[in-house]
Short mmCIF file of C-alpha atoms and ligand atoms in Angstrom, two decimals:
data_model
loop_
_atom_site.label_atom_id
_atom_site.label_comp_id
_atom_site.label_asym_id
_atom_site.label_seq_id
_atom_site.Cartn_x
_atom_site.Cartn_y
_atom_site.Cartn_z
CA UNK Y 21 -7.94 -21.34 6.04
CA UNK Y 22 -8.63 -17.65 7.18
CA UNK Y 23 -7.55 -16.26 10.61
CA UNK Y 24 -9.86 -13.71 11.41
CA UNK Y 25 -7.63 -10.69 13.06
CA UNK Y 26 -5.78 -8.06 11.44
CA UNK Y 27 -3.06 -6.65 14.12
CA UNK Y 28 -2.99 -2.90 12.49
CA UNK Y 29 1.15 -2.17 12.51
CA UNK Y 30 2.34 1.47 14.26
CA UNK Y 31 -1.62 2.22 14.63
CA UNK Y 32 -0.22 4.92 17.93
CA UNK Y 33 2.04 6.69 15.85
CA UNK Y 34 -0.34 6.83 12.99
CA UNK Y 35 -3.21 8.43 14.42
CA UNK Y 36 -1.39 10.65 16.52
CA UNK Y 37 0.42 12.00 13.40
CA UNK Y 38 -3.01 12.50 11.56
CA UNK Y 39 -3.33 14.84 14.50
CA UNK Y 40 -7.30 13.59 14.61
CA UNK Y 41 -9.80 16.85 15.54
CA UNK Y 42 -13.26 17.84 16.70
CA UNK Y 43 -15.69 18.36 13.64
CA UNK Y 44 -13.25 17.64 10.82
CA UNK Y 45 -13.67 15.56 8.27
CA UNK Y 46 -11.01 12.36 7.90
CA UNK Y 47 -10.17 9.62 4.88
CA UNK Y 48 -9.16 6.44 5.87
CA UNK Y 49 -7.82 5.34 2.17
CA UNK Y 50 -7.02 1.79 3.33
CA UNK Y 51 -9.47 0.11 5.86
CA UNK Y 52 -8.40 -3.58 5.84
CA UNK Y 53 -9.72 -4.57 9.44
CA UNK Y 54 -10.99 -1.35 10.42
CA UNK Y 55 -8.37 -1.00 13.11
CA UNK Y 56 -7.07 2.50 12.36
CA UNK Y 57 -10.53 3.55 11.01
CA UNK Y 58 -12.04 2.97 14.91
CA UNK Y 59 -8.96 4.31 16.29
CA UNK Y 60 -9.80 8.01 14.68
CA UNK Y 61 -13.38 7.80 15.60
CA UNK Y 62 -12.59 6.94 19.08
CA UNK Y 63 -10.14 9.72 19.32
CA UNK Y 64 -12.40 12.60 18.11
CA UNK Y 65 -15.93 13.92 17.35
CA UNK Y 66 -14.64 13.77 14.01
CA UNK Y 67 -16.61 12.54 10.51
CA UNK Y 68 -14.27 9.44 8.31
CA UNK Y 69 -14.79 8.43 5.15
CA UNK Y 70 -13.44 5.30 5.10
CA UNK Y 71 -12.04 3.01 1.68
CA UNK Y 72 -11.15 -0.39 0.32
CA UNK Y 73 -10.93 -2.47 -2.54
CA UNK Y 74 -11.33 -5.01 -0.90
CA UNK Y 75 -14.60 -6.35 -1.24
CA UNK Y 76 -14.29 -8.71 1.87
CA UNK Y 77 -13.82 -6.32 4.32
CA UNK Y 78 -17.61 -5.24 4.07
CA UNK Y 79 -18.35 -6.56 7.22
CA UNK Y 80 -15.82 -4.80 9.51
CA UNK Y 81 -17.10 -1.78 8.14
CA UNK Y 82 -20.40 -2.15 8.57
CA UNK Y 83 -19.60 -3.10 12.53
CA UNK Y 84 -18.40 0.49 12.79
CA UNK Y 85 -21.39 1.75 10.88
CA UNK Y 86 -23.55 0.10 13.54
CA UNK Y 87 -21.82 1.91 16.49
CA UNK Y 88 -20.67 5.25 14.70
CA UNK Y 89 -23.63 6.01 12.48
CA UNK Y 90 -23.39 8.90 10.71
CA UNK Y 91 -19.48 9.81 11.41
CA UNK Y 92 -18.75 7.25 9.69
CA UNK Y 93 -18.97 5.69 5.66
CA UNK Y 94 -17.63 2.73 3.84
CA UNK Y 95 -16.86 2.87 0.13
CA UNK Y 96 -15.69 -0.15 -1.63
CA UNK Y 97 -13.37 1.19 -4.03
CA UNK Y 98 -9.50 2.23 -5.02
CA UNK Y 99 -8.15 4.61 -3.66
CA UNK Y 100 -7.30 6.05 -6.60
CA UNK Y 101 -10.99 7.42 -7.30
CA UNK Y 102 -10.78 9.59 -3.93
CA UNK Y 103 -11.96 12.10 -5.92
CA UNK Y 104 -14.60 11.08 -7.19
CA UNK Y 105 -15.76 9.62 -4.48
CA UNK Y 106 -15.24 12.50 -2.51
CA UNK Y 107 -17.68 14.15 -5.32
CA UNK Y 108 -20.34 11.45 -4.98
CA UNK Y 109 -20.82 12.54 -1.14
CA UNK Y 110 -20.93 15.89 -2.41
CA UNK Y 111 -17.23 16.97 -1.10
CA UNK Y 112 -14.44 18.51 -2.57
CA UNK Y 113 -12.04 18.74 0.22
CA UNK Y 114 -10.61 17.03 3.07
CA UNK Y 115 -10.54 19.15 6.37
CA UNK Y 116 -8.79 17.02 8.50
CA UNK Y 117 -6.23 14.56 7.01
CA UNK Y 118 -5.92 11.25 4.87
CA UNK Y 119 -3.96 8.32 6.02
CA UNK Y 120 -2.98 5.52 4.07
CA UNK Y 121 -1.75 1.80 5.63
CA UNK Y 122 -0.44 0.44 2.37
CA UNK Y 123 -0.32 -3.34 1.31
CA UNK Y 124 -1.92 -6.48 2.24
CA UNK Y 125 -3.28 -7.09 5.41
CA UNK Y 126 -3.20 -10.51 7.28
CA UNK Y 127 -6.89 -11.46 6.47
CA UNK Y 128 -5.86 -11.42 2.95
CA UNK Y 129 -2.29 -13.11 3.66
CA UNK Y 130 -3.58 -15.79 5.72
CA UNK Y 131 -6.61 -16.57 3.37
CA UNK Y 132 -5.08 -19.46 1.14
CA UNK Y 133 -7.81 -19.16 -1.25
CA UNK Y 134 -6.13 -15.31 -2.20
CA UNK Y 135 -2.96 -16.99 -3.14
CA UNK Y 136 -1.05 -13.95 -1.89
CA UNK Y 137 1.09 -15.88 0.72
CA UNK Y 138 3.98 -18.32 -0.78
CA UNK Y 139 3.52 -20.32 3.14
CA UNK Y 140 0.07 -21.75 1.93
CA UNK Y 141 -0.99 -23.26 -1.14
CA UNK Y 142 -3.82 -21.71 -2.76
CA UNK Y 143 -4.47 -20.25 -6.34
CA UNK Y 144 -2.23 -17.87 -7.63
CA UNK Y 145 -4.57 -15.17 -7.70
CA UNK Y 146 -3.26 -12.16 -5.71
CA UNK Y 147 -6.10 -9.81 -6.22
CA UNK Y 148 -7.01 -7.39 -3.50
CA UNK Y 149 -10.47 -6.54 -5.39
CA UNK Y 150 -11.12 -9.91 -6.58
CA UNK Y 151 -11.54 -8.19 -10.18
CA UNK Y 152 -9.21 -7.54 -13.14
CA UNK Y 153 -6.74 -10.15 -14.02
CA UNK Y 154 -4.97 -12.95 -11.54
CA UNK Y 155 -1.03 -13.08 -10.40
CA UNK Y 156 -1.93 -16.46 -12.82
CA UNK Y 157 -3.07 -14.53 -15.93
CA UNK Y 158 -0.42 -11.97 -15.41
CA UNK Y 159 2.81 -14.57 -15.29
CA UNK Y 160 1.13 -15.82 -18.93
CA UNK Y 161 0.69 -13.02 -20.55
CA UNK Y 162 4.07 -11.47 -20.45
CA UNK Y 163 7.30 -12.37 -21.75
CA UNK Y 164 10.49 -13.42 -20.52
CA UNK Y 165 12.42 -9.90 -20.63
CA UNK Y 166 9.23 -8.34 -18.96
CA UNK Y 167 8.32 -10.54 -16.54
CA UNK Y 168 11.84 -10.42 -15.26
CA UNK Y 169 11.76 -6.33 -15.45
CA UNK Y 170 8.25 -6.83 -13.01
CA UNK Y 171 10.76 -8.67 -10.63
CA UNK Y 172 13.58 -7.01 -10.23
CA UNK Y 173 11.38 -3.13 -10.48
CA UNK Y 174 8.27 -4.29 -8.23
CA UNK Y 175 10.45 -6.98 -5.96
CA UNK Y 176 14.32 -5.97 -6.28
CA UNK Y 177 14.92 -9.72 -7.07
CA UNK Y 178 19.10 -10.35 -8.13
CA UNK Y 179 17.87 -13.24 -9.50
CA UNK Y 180 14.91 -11.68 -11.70
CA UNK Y 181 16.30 -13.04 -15.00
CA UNK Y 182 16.54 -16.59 -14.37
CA UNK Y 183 13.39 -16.67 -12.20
CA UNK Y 184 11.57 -15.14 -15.61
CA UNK Y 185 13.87 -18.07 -17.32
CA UNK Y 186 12.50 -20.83 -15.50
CA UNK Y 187 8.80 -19.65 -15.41
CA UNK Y 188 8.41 -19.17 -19.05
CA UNK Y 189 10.33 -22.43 -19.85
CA UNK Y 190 7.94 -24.48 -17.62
CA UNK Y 191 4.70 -22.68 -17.40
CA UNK Y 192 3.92 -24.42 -20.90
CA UNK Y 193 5.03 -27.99 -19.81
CA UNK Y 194 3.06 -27.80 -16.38
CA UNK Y 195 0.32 -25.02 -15.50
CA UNK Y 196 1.33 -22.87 -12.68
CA UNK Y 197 -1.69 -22.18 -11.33
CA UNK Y 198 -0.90 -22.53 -7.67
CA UNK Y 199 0.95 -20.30 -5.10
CA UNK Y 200 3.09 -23.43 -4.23
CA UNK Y 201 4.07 -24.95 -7.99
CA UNK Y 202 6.01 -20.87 -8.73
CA UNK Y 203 7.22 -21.56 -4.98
CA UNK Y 204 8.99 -25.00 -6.32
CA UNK Y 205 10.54 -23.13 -9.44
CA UNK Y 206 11.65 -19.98 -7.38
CA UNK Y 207 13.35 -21.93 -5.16
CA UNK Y 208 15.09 -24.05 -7.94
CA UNK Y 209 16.48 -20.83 -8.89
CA UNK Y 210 17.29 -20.05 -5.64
CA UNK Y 211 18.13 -23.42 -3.83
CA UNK Y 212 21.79 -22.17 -2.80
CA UNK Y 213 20.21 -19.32 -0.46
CA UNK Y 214 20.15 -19.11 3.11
CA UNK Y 215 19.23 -16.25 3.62
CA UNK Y 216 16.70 -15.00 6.65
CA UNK Y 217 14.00 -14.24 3.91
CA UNK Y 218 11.98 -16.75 2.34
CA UNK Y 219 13.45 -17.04 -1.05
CA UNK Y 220 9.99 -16.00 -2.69
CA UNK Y 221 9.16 -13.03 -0.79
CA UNK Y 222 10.55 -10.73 -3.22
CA UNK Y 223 8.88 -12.71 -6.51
CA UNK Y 224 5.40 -12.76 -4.54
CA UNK Y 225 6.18 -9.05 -3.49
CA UNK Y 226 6.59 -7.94 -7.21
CA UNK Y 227 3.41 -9.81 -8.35
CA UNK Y 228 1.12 -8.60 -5.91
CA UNK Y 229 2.38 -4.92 -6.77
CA UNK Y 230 2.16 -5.96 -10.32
CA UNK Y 231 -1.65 -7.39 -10.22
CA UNK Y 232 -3.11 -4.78 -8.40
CA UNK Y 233 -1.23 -2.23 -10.00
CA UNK Y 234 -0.73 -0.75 -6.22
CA UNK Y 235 1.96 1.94 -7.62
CA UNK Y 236 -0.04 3.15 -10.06
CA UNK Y 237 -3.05 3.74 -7.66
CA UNK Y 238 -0.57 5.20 -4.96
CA UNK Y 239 0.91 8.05 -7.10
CA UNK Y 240 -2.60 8.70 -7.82
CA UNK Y 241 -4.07 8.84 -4.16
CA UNK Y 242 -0.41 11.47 -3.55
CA UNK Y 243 -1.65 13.59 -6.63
CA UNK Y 244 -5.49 13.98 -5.68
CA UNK Y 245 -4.11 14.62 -1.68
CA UNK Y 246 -1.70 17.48 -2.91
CA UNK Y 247 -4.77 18.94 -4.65
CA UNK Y 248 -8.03 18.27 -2.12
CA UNK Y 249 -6.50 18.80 1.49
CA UNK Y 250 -7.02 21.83 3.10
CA UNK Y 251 -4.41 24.25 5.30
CA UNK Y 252 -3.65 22.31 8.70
CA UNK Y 253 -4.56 18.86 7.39
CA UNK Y 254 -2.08 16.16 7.16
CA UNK Y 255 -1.56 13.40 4.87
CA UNK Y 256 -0.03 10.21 6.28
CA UNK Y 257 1.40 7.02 4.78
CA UNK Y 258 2.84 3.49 6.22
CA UNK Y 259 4.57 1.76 3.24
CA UNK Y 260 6.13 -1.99 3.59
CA UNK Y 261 8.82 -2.15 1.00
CA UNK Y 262 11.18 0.23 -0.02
CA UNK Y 263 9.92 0.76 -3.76
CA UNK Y 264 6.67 2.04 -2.07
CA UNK Y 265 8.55 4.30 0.08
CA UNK Y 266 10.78 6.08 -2.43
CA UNK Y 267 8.00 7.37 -4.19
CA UNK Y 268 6.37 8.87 -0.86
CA UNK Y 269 9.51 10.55 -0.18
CA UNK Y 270 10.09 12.09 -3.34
CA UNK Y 271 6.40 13.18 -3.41
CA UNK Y 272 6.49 14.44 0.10
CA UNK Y 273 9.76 15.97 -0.87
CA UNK Y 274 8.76 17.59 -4.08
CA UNK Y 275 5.66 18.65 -2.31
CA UNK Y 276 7.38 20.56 0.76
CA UNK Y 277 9.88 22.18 -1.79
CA UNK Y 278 12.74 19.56 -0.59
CA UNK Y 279 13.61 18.08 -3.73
CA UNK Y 280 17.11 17.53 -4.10
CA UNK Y 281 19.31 18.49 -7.66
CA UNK Y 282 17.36 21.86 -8.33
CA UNK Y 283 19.60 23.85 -9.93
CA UNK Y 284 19.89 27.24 -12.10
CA UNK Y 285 19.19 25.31 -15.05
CA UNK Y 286 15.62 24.67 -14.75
CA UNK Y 287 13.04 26.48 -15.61
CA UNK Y 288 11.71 29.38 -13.50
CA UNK Y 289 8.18 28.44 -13.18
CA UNK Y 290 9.10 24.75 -11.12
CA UNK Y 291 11.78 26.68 -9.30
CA UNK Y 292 8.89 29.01 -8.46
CA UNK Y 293 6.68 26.18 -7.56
CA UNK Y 294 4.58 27.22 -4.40
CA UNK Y 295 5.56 25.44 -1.57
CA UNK Y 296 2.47 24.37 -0.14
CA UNK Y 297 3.31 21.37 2.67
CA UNK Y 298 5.65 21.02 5.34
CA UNK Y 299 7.36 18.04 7.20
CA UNK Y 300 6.02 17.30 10.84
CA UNK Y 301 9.07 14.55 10.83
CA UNK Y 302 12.11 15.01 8.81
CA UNK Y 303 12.66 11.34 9.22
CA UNK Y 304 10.33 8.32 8.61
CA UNK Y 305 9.17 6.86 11.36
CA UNK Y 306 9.97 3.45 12.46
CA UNK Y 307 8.16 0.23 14.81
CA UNK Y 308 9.53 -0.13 17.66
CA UNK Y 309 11.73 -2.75 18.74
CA UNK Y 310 8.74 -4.21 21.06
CA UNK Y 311 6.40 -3.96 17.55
CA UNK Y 312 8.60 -5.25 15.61
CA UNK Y 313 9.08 -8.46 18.10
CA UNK Y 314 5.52 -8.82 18.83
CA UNK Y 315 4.07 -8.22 14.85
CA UNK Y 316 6.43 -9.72 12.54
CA UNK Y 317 4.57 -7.69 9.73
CA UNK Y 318 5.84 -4.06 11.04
CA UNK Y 319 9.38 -5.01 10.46
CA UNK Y 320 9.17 -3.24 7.52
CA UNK Y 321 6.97 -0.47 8.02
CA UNK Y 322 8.08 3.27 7.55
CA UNK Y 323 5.67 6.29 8.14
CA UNK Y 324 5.50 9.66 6.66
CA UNK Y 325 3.72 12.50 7.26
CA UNK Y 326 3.38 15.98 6.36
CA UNK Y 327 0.76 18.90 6.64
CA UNK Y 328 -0.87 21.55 4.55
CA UNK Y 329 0.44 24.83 5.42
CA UNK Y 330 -2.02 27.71 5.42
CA UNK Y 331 -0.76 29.74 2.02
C1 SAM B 11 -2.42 -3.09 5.67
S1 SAM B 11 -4.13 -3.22 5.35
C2 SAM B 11 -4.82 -1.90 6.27
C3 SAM B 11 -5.12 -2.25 7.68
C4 SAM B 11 -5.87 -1.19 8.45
N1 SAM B 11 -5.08 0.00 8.65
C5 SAM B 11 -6.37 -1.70 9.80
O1 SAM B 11 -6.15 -1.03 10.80
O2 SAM B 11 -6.97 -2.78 9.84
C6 SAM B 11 -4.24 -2.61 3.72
C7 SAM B 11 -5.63 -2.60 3.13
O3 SAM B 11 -5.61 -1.67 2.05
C8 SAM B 11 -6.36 -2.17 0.99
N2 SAM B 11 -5.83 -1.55 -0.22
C9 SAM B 11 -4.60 -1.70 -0.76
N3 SAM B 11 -4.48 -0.97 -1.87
C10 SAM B 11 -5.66 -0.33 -2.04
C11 SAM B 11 -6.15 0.59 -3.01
N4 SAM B 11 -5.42 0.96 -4.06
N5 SAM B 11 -7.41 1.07 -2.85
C12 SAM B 11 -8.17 0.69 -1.79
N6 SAM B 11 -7.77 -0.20 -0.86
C13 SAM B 11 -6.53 -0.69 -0.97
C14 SAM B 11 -6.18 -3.66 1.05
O4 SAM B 11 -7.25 -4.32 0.44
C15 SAM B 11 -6.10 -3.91 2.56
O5 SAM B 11 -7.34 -4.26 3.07
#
């Protein structure tokens, strides 16, 4: 079944931190249901270039296209080829910020056919682009030692090894090749847990990040940001789990000369590293409480954001 709205989580606080101006030019990197994406272009007389992988999300964007015209573009993509993208439309820089949502959103979650929920049966696919290999594919490809490394890295899962243990023992007696047959073996793994999670959020968590290789494309959207915004721009992320969020911190960190453990010992040239963005908040912020209640998807969320100083 799919559910056709997307309720964008701490959409106020995002746009307000993009600090959304007249004439500049603005990257949605994550456009799921549009909702921040109309947001910015309600805000301002401002051009956005907006992006997702997501194939399915064609027709939200072309809604906006209809009523924004020429301030706005859709690009079906990754992130991860922002530049070249931003080449294509013959750009090089981003005048006014970048903001990045990160995850799933609930048009993908509540589409059983995705299989990235473990409430709804569906097959185990998990891909955001619908290309590349399935959650499916990936669980048969690997071993024991790494599929239980993907677990406990991607999902923080204590019981990584003996979820691997159980998978690799039975995927050869009985294809799993549904959402709900890995749901049955987690939770043989995990029967004694009563916890408030659902005892395959983490597992699903880890495979999503693993199919879609969502790291990989996230230190690469940080990298090409660092490089293509301009002074007085800002770059802001909402992450969803807290392996996501370390590595914005550190990057935002590194990037504003914050990183912690510099010492004498290194070498001059990265303690001489030109310090190039600042913090607007020295703490992430949060949902609030009334979010939180309301949206039981922001529970999670965390934003950052920081700015390109003029230097
Ligand atoms: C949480 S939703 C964004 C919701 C959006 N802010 C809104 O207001 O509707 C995340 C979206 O990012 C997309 N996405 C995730 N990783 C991506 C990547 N590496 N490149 C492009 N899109 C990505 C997903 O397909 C999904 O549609």
């Amino acid at each position: 079944m799919v559910i056709n709205s997307h309720t964008p989580v701490m959409m106020k606080q995002a746009i307000e931190a993009l600090n959304v101006r007249n004439k500049l030019d603005y990257i949605d990197a994550t456009f799921g249901g549009g909702g921040y994406s109309e947001e910015i272009l309600k805000k301002a007389d401002c051009n956005l270039l907006s992006i997702d992988k997501d194939p399915k999300v064609k027709n939200y964007a072309h809604k906006l296209k209809i009523k924004y015209k020429k301030r706005f573009k859709f690009i079906n993509s990754d992130f991860e080829n922002l530049e070249s993208i931003l080449k294509k439309n013959n750009k090089t820089s981003v005048s006014g910020g970048i903001v990045a949502d990160l995850g799933v959103s609930s048009f993908q979650l509540d589409d059983s056919n995705r299989g990235f929920s473990f409430n709804k049966d569906g097959p185990l696919d998990m891909r955001m682009s619908g290309e590349g290999i399935t959650a499916k594919e990936l669980i048969y490809s690997l071993d024991e030692k790494e599929l239980a490394k993907i677990l406990w890295e991607y999902g923080d899962e204590e019981k990584s090894r003996s979820i691997a243990r159980v998978i690799v023992k039975e995927r050869s007696r009985e294809e799993i090749n549904t959402t709900f047959k890995l749901v049955k073996l987690i939770k043989r793994v995990k029967k004694g847990y009563k916890r408030k999670k659902h005892p395959a959020t983490k597992s699903f968590q880890a495979l999503r990040i693993a199919t879609n290789k969502e790291l990989v494309s996230l230190k690469k959207l940080l990298m090409i940001s660092e490089k293509i915004l301009l002074p007085g721009s800002r770059l802001v992320v909402v992450t969803f789990h807290s392996v996501e969020d370390r590595i914005v911190k550190l990057f935002f960190k590194d990037i504003s000369g914050k990183t912690e453990n510099l010492n004498r010992h290194l070498p001059q040239v990265i303690k001489d590293k030109k310090v190039k963005f600042k913090f607007i908040n020295k703490k992430p912020l949060l949902p609030s409480i009334d979010e939180v209640e309301s949206n039981k998807r922001a529970r999670s969320a965390k934003l950052r954001v920081v700015e390109r100083m003029a230097i």
